[in-house]
CSV table of N, CA and C in Angstrom, one decimal:
chain,number,residue,atom,x,y,z
A,1,MET,N,-21.8,-26.6,28.4
A,1,MET,CA,-21.6,-25.8,27.4
A,1,MET,C,-23.0,-25.1,27.1
A,2,ARG,N,-23.0,-23.6,27.1
A,2,ARG,CA,-23.9,-23.1,26.9
A,2,ARG,C,-24.2,-22.6,25.3
A,3,THR,N,-25.6,-22.6,24.8
A,3,THR,CA,-25.7,-22.3,23.3
A,3,THR,C,-26.9,-21.3,23.3
A,4,THR,N,-26.4,-20.5,22.3
A,4,THR,CA,-27.8,-19.2,22.3
A,4,THR,C,-28.7,-19.9,21.0
A,5,SER,N,-30.0,-19.6,21.4
A,5,SER,CA,-30.8,-20.0,20.4
A,5,SER,C,-30.9,-19.1,19.1
A,6,LEU,N,-31.4,-19.4,18.0
A,6,LEU,CA,-31.8,-18.7,17.0
A,6,LEU,C,-32.6,-17.4,17.1
A,7,GLY,N,-33.7,-17.7,18.0
A,7,GLY,CA,-34.4,-16.6,18.5
A,7,GLY,C,-34.0,-15.7,19.1
A,8,ALA,N,-33.0,-15.8,20.0
A,8,ALA,CA,-32.3,-14.8,20.8
A,8,ALA,C,-31.4,-13.9,19.7
A,9,PHE,N,-30.8,-14.7,19.0
A,9,PHE,CA,-29.9,-14.0,17.9
A,9,PHE,C,-30.8,-13.1,17.1
A,10,VAL,N,-31.9,-13.4,16.7
A,10,VAL,CA,-32.8,-12.7,15.7
A,10,VAL,C,-33.4,-11.5,16.6
A,11,ALA,N,-33.7,-11.8,17.8
A,11,ALA,CA,-34.1,-10.7,18.9
A,11,ALA,C,-33.1,-9.7,18.8
A,12,PHE,N,-31.8,-9.9,19.1
A,12,PHE,CA,-30.9,-9.0,19.2
A,12,PHE,C,-30.7,-8.2,18.0
A,13,ALA,N,-30.7,-8.9,16.8
A,13,ALA,CA,-30.5,-8.4,15.6
A,13,ALA,C,-31.5,-6.9,15.3
A,14,LEU,N,-32.6,-7.5,16.0
A,14,LEU,CA,-33.9,-6.6,15.6
A,14,LEU,C,-33.7,-5.6,16.6
A,15,CYS,N,-33.3,-5.5,17.7
A,15,CYS,CA,-32.9,-4.5,18.7
A,15,CYS,C,-31.9,-3.6,18.0
A,16,LEU,N,-30.7,-4.1,17.7
A,16,LEU,CA,-29.8,-3.1,16.9
A,16,LEU,C,-30.4,-2.5,15.7
A,17,SER,N,-31.3,-3.2,15.0
A,17,SER,CA,-32.0,-2.4,13.8
A,17,SER,C,-33.0,-1.3,14.4
A,18,HIS,N,-33.7,-1.4,15.3
A,18,HIS,CA,-34.3,-0.4,15.9
A,18,HIS,C,-33.7,0.8,16.4
A,19,ALA,N,-32.4,0.2,17.2
A,19,ALA,CA,-31.4,1.4,17.6
A,19,ALA,C,-31.0,2.0,16.5
A,20,ALA,N,-30.6,1.6,15.5
A,20,ALA,CA,-30.0,2.4,14.4
A,20,ALA,C,-30.9,3.3,13.9
A,21,GLN,N,-32.3,3.0,13.7
A,21,GLN,CA,-33.3,3.8,13.4
A,21,GLN,C,-33.6,5.0,14.3
A,22,ALA,N,-33.5,4.7,15.6
A,22,ALA,CA,-33.8,5.9,16.5
A,22,ALA,C,-32.4,6.7,16.6
A,23,ASP,N,-31.3,6.1,16.5
A,23,ASP,CA,-30.1,6.7,16.7
A,23,ASP,C,-29.3,7.2,15.5
A,24,PRO,N,-29.3,8.4,14.7
A,24,PRO,CA,-28.6,8.8,13.5
A,24,PRO,C,-27.2,8.2,13.3
A,25,GLY,N,-26.4,8.2,14.5
A,25,GLY,CA,-25.1,7.9,14.4
A,25,GLY,C,-24.9,6.4,14.2
A,26,LEU,N,-25.8,5.5,14.5
A,26,LEU,CA,-25.6,4.1,14.4
A,26,LEU,C,-26.1,3.9,12.9
A,27,ALA,N,-27.1,4.8,12.4
A,27,ALA,CA,-27.4,4.6,10.8
A,27,ALA,C,-26.3,5.0,10.0
A,28,ARG,N,-25.5,6.1,10.4
A,28,ARG,CA,-24.2,6.4,9.5
A,28,ARG,C,-23.3,5.4,9.7
A,29,PHE,N,-23.1,4.6,10.8
A,29,PHE,CA,-22.3,3.6,10.9
A,29,PHE,C,-22.9,2.3,10.1
A,30,ARG,N,-24.0,2.0,9.9
A,30,ARG,CA,-24.7,1.2,9.1
A,30,ARG,C,-24.2,1.5,7.7
A,31,ASP,N,-24.5,2.8,7.3
A,31,ASP,CA,-24.2,3.3,5.8
A,31,ASP,C,-22.7,2.9,5.5
A,32,ALA,N,-22.0,3.4,6.4
A,32,ALA,CA,-20.5,3.4,6.1
A,32,ALA,C,-20.1,1.9,6.0
A,33,ALA,N,-20.8,1.0,6.6
A,33,ALA,CA,-20.4,-0.2,6.7
A,33,ALA,C,-20.8,-1.1,5.2
A,34,SER,N,-21.7,-0.4,4.6
A,34,SER,CA,-22.3,-1.0,3.2
A,34,SER,C,-21.6,-0.3,2.2
A,35,ARG,N,-20.6,0.6,2.3
A,35,ARG,CA,-19.8,1.2,1.3
A,35,ARG,C,-18.7,0.3,1.0
A,36,PRO,N,-18.1,0.4,-0.3
A,36,PRO,CA,-17.1,-0.6,-0.8
A,36,PRO,C,-15.8,-0.3,0.4
A,37,SER,N,-15.3,-1.2,0.6
A,37,SER,CA,-14.0,-0.9,1.6
A,37,SER,C,-12.7,-0.6,1.0
A,38,ALA,N,-11.7,-0.2,1.6
A,38,ALA,CA,-10.5,-0.3,1.1
A,38,ALA,C,-9.9,-1.4,0.6
A,39,LEU,N,-9.1,-1.2,-0.5
A,39,LEU,CA,-8.4,-2.3,-1.2
A,39,LEU,C,-7.1,-1.9,-1.1
A,40,ARG,N,-6.1,-3.0,-0.8
A,40,ARG,CA,-4.6,-2.9,-0.7
A,40,ARG,C,-4.2,-3.8,-1.9
A,41,ILE,N,-3.1,-3.0,-2.4
A,41,ILE,CA,-2.3,-3.5,-3.5
A,41,ILE,C,-0.9,-3.5,-3.2
A,42,GLU,N,-0.3,-4.7,-3.3
A,42,GLU,CA,1.0,-4.7,-3.1
A,42,GLU,C,1.8,-4.9,-4.4
A,43,SER,N,3.0,-4.2,-4.5
A,43,SER,CA,3.8,-4.3,-5.7
A,43,SER,C,5.4,-4.1,-5.3
A,44,SER,N,6.0,-4.9,-6.2
A,44,SER,CA,7.4,-4.9,-5.9
A,44,SER,C,8.3,-4.7,-7.3
A,45,MET,N,9.3,-3.9,-7.3
A,45,MET,CA,10.2,-3.8,-8.3
A,45,MET,C,11.8,-3.9,-7.8
A,46,SER,N,12.5,-4.1,-8.9
A,46,SER,CA,14.0,-3.9,-8.7
A,46,SER,C,14.6,-3.3,-9.8
A,47,LEU,N,15.9,-2.9,-9.7
A,47,LEU,CA,16.8,-2.2,-10.7
A,47,LEU,C,18.1,-2.9,-10.4
A,48,GLN,N,18.9,-3.0,-11.5
A,48,GLN,CA,20.2,-3.4,-11.3
A,48,GLN,C,20.9,-2.4,-12.3
A,49,ILE,N,21.7,-1.5,-11.4
A,49,ILE,CA,22.4,-0.6,-12.3
A,49,ILE,C,23.9,-0.8,-12.2
A,50,PRO,N,24.6,-0.7,-13.3
A,50,PRO,CA,26.2,-0.8,-13.4
A,50,PRO,C,26.8,0.4,-12.6
A,51,LEU,N,27.7,0.3,-11.9
A,51,LEU,CA,28.4,1.2,-11.2
A,51,LEU,C,29.6,1.8,-11.9
A,52,THR,N,30.0,2.8,-12.0
A,52,THR,CA,31.1,3.4,-12.7
A,52,THR,C,32.1,2.9,-12.1
A,53,SER,N,33.0,2.6,-12.9
A,53,SER,CA,34.3,2.0,-12.5
A,53,SER,C,35.1,2.9,-12.1
A,54,GLY,N,36.3,2.5,-11.1
A,54,GLY,CA,37.3,3.2,-10.7
A,54,GLY,C,36.7,4.5,-9.6
A,55,VAL,N,35.6,4.6,-9.3
A,55,VAL,CA,35.3,5.6,-8.4
A,55,VAL,C,35.2,5.3,-7.0
A,56,GLY,N,35.5,6.2,-6.1
A,56,GLY,CA,35.3,6.0,-4.6
A,56,GLY,C,34.0,5.6,-4.2
A,57,ALA,N,34.1,5.3,-2.6
A,57,ALA,CA,32.9,4.9,-2.0
A,57,ALA,C,31.7,6.1,-2.0
A,58,GLU,N,32.1,7.2,-1.8
A,58,GLU,CA,31.1,8.4,-1.9
A,58,GLU,C,30.4,8.4,-3.4
A,59,ASP,N,31.2,8.1,-4.3
A,59,ASP,CA,30.5,8.2,-5.6
A,59,ASP,C,29.4,7.0,-5.7
A,60,GLN,N,30.1,5.9,-5.1
A,60,GLN,CA,29.0,4.7,-5.3
A,60,GLN,C,27.9,4.9,-4.5
A,61,LEU,N,27.9,5.7,-3.2
A,61,LEU,CA,26.7,5.8,-2.5
A,61,LEU,C,25.8,6.7,-3.2
A,62,LYS,N,26.4,7.7,-3.9
A,62,LYS,CA,25.6,8.9,-4.5
A,62,LYS,C,24.8,7.9,-5.8
A,63,GLN,N,25.7,6.9,-6.4
A,63,GLN,CA,24.8,6.3,-7.5
A,63,GLN,C,23.7,5.4,-6.7
A,64,GLY,N,23.8,4.8,-5.7
A,64,GLY,CA,22.9,4.1,-4.9
A,64,GLY,C,21.8,5.0,-4.5
A,65,GLU,N,22.1,6.1,-4.1
A,65,GLU,CA,21.2,7.1,-3.7
A,65,GLU,C,20.1,7.4,-5.1
A,66,ASP,N,20.8,7.7,-6.0
A,66,ASP,CA,20.1,8.1,-7.4
A,66,ASP,C,19.0,6.7,-7.9
A,67,ALA,N,19.7,5.6,-7.4
A,67,ALA,CA,18.7,4.4,-7.8
A,67,ALA,C,17.6,4.4,-7.0
A,68,ARG,N,17.8,4.6,-5.7
A,68,ARG,CA,16.7,4.7,-4.6
A,68,ARG,C,15.7,5.6,-5.1
A,69,LYS,N,16.2,6.8,-5.2
A,69,LYS,CA,15.3,8.0,-5.9
A,69,LYS,C,14.4,7.7,-6.9
A,70,ALA,N,14.9,6.8,-7.9
A,70,ALA,CA,14.3,6.5,-9.3
A,70,ALA,C,13.0,5.5,-8.7
A,71,LEU,N,13.4,4.6,-7.7
A,71,LEU,CA,12.5,3.7,-7.3
A,71,LEU,C,11.2,4.4,-6.4
A,72,TYR,N,11.6,5.5,-5.7
A,72,TYR,CA,10.5,6.1,-4.8
A,72,TYR,C,9.7,6.7,-5.9
A,73,GLN,N,10.4,7.4,-7.1
A,73,GLN,CA,9.4,8.1,-8.0
A,73,GLN,C,8.5,7.2,-8.7
A,74,ALA,N,9.3,6.1,-9.1
A,74,ALA,CA,8.4,5.0,-9.8
A,74,ALA,C,7.1,4.6,-8.8
A,75,SER,N,7.2,4.5,-7.4
A,75,SER,CA,6.3,4.2,-6.7
A,75,SER,C,5.1,5.3,-6.6
A,76,THR,N,5.4,6.4,-6.9
A,76,THR,CA,4.4,7.6,-7.1
A,76,THR,C,3.8,7.5,-8.3
A,77,ARG,N,4.6,7.1,-9.2
A,77,ARG,CA,3.7,6.8,-10.5
A,77,ARG,C,2.8,5.7,-10.8
A,78,GLU,N,3.1,4.9,-10.0
A,78,GLU,CA,2.4,3.7,-9.7
A,78,GLU,C,1.1,3.9,-9.1
A,79,CYS,N,1.0,4.7,-7.9
A,79,CYS,CA,-0.1,5.2,-7.5
A,79,CYS,C,-1.1,5.9,-8.4
A,80,ALA,N,-0.4,6.8,-9.1
A,80,ALA,CA,-1.3,7.5,-10.0
A,80,ALA,C,-1.7,6.6,-11.2
A,81,MET,N,-1.1,5.6,-11.6
A,81,MET,CA,-1.8,4.7,-12.6
A,81,MET,C,-2.7,3.8,-11.9
A,82,LEU,N,-2.7,3.5,-10.6
A,82,LEU,CA,-3.7,2.8,-9.8
A,82,LEU,C,-4.9,3.8,-9.8
A,83,LEU,N,-4.7,5.0,-9.5
A,83,LEU,CA,-5.9,5.8,-9.5
A,83,LEU,C,-6.5,5.8,-10.6
A,84,ASP,N,-6.0,5.9,-11.8
A,84,ASP,CA,-6.5,6.2,-13.2
A,84,ASP,C,-7.1,4.7,-13.4
A,85,ILE,N,-6.8,3.6,-13.2
A,85,ILE,CA,-7.3,2.2,-13.6
A,85,ILE,C,-8.5,2.0,-12.7
A,86,PHE,N,-8.4,2.2,-11.4
A,86,PHE,CA,-9.5,1.8,-10.4
A,86,PHE,C,-10.4,3.0,-10.1
A,87,LYS,N,-10.1,4.2,-10.3
A,87,LYS,CA,-10.9,5.4,-10.2
A,87,LYS,C,-11.3,5.5,-8.6
A,88,MET,N,-10.3,5.1,-7.9
A,88,MET,CA,-10.4,5.3,-6.4
A,88,MET,C,-9.2,6.2,-5.8
A,89,GLU,N,-9.4,6.7,-4.7
A,89,GLU,CA,-8.2,7.3,-4.1
A,89,GLU,C,-7.2,6.6,-3.8
A,90,CYS,N,-5.8,6.8,-4.0
A,90,CYS,CA,-4.7,6.2,-3.7
A,90,CYS,C,-3.6,6.7,-3.0
A,91,ARG,N,-3.6,6.1,-2.0
A,91,ARG,CA,-2.1,6.4,-1.2
A,91,ARG,C,-1.3,5.3,-0.8
A,92,ILE,N,0.0,5.9,-0.7
A,92,ILE,CA,0.9,4.8,-0.4
A,92,ILE,C,0.9,4.3,1.1
A,93,HIS,N,0.9,3.0,1.6
A,93,HIS,CA,0.4,2.4,2.6
A,93,HIS,C,1.8,2.5,3.5
A,94,SER,N,2.8,1.7,2.6
A,94,SER,CA,4.0,1.3,3.2
A,94,SER,C,5.1,1.1,2.1
A,95,VAL,N,6.3,1.4,2.4
A,95,VAL,CA,7.3,1.3,1.5
A,95,VAL,C,8.5,0.5,2.2
A,96,ARG,N,9.2,-0.3,1.6
A,96,ARG,CA,10.5,-1.1,1.8
A,96,ARG,C,11.3,-1.2,0.8
A,97,VAL,N,12.7,-0.4,0.8
A,97,VAL,CA,13.7,-0.4,-0.2
A,97,VAL,C,14.9,-0.9,0.5
A,98,THR,N,15.7,-1.7,-0.2
A,98,THR,CA,16.7,-2.4,0.3
A,98,THR,C,17.9,-1.8,-0.9
A,99,SER,N,18.9,-1.9,-0.7
A,99,SER,CA,20.0,-1.6,-1.9
A,99,SER,C,21.3,-2.5,-1.4
A,100,LYS,N,22.0,-3.0,-2.4
A,100,LYS,CA,23.0,-3.9,-2.3
A,100,LYS,C,24.0,-3.7,-3.3
A,101,VAL,N,25.3,-3.4,-3.2
A,101,VAL,CA,26.2,-3.4,-4.0
A,101,VAL,C,27.0,-4.8,-4.3
A,102,GLN,N,27.2,-5.2,-5.6
A,102,GLN,CA,27.6,-6.6,-5.9
A,102,GLN,C,28.9,-6.2,-6.6
A,103,GLN,N,29.8,-6.8,-6.2
A,103,GLN,CA,31.1,-6.7,-6.8
A,103,GLN,C,31.4,-7.8,-7.5
A,104,ARG,N,31.9,-7.7,-8.8
A,104,ARG,CA,31.8,-8.8,-9.9
A,104,ARG,C,33.3,-9.0,-10.1
A,105,GLY,N,34.2,-8.6,-9.0
A,105,GLY,CA,35.6,-9.1,-9.6
A,105,GLY,C,36.3,-8.5,-10.5
A,106,SER,N,36.4,-9.2,-11.7
A,106,SER,CA,36.9,-8.6,-13.0
A,106,SER,C,35.8,-8.1,-13.6
A,107,GLY,N,34.6,-8.1,-13.3
A,107,GLY,CA,33.5,-7.4,-14.0
A,107,GLY,C,32.9,-6.2,-13.6
A,108,VAL,N,32.0,-5.6,-14.0
A,108,VAL,CA,31.5,-4.2,-13.5
A,108,VAL,C,30.7,-4.3,-12.2
A,109,ASP,N,30.9,-3.8,-11.4
A,109,ASP,CA,30.2,-3.9,-10.2
A,109,ASP,C,28.7,-3.1,-10.5
A,110,THR,N,27.8,-3.7,-9.6
A,110,THR,CA,26.4,-3.1,-9.9
A,110,THR,C,25.9,-2.9,-8.4
A,111,VAL,N,24.5,-2.1,-8.4
A,111,VAL,CA,24.0,-1.9,-7.3
A,111,VAL,C,22.7,-2.2,-7.7
A,112,THR,N,22.1,-3.1,-6.7
A,112,THR,CA,20.8,-3.8,-7.0
A,112,THR,C,19.9,-2.9,-5.9
A,113,VAL,N,18.7,-2.5,-6.3
A,113,VAL,CA,18.0,-1.9,-5.5
A,113,VAL,C,16.5,-2.5,-5.7
A,114,ALA,N,16.0,-2.8,-4.5
A,114,ALA,CA,14.6,-3.4,-4.6
A,114,ALA,C,13.7,-2.7,-3.9
A,115,GLY,N,12.3,-2.7,-4.1
A,115,GLY,CA,11.4,-2.1,-3.3
A,115,GLY,C,10.1,-3.0,-3.3
A,116,SER,N,9.4,-3.0,-2.2
A,116,SER,CA,8.0,-3.5,-2.1
A,116,SER,C,7.3,-2.3,-1.4
A,117,PHE,N,6.2,-2.3,-2.2
A,117,PHE,CA,5.4,-0.8,-1.7
A,117,PHE,C,3.8,-1.6,-1.6
A,118,THR,N,3.1,-1.1,-0.7
A,118,THR,CA,1.8,-1.4,-0.5
A,118,THR,C,0.8,0.0,-0.8
A,119,TYR,N,0.0,-0.2,-1.6
A,119,TYR,CA,-1.0,1.3,-1.9
A,119,TYR,C,-2.3,0.6,-1.1
A,120,GLU,N,-2.9,1.8,-0.8
A,120,GLU,CA,-4.3,1.6,-0.1
A,120,GLU,C,-5.2,2.4,-1.0
A,121,LEU,N,-6.2,1.8,-1.7
A,121,LEU,CA,-7.2,2.4,-2.7
A,121,LEU,C,-8.5,2.5,-1.8
A,122,SER,N,-9.2,3.8,-1.9
A,122,SER,CA,-10.3,4.0,-1.2
A,122,SER,C,-11.5,4.6,-2.1
A,123,PRO,N,-12.4,4.2,-1.8
A,123,PRO,CA,-13.6,5.1,-2.6
A,123,PRO,C,-13.6,6.6,-2.5
A,124,PRO,N,-13.6,7.2,-3.5
A,124,PRO,CA,-13.6,8.9,-3.6
A,124,PRO,C,-14.5,9.3,-2.4
A,125,PRO,N,-14.3,10.6,-1.8
A,125,PRO,CA,-15.3,10.9,-0.8
A,125,PRO,C,-16.7,11.5,-1.6
A,126,ASN,N,-17.7,11.2,-1.0
A,126,ASN,CA,-19.0,11.7,-1.6
A,126,ASN,C,-19.2,13.1,-1.7
């Protein structure tokens, strides 16, 4: 088994340090590495909406579409809220939305729409 001595590691680190001083590109990389990194925040929400009774499949699909639309709009408001709280740039990194009609038999049918969202926060540009 081969091991590397601490002295060799220190020598390697010093070489990189001198290279960064000689090459502005490496210095920029070092500076970028010292800046705060991006932060990811995951959020989820769900809505349960009663469907209008006695309507056909097309109307139920439209009601489900409206529920998904409300969820997407809520996700953009969430990003705006995160921007305000963290004072960082916010973008929606990923979205997953599901919807399901639940038939209640003698009760009112409902559509349940659930979403999970991942937001990426990054420091504002200099």
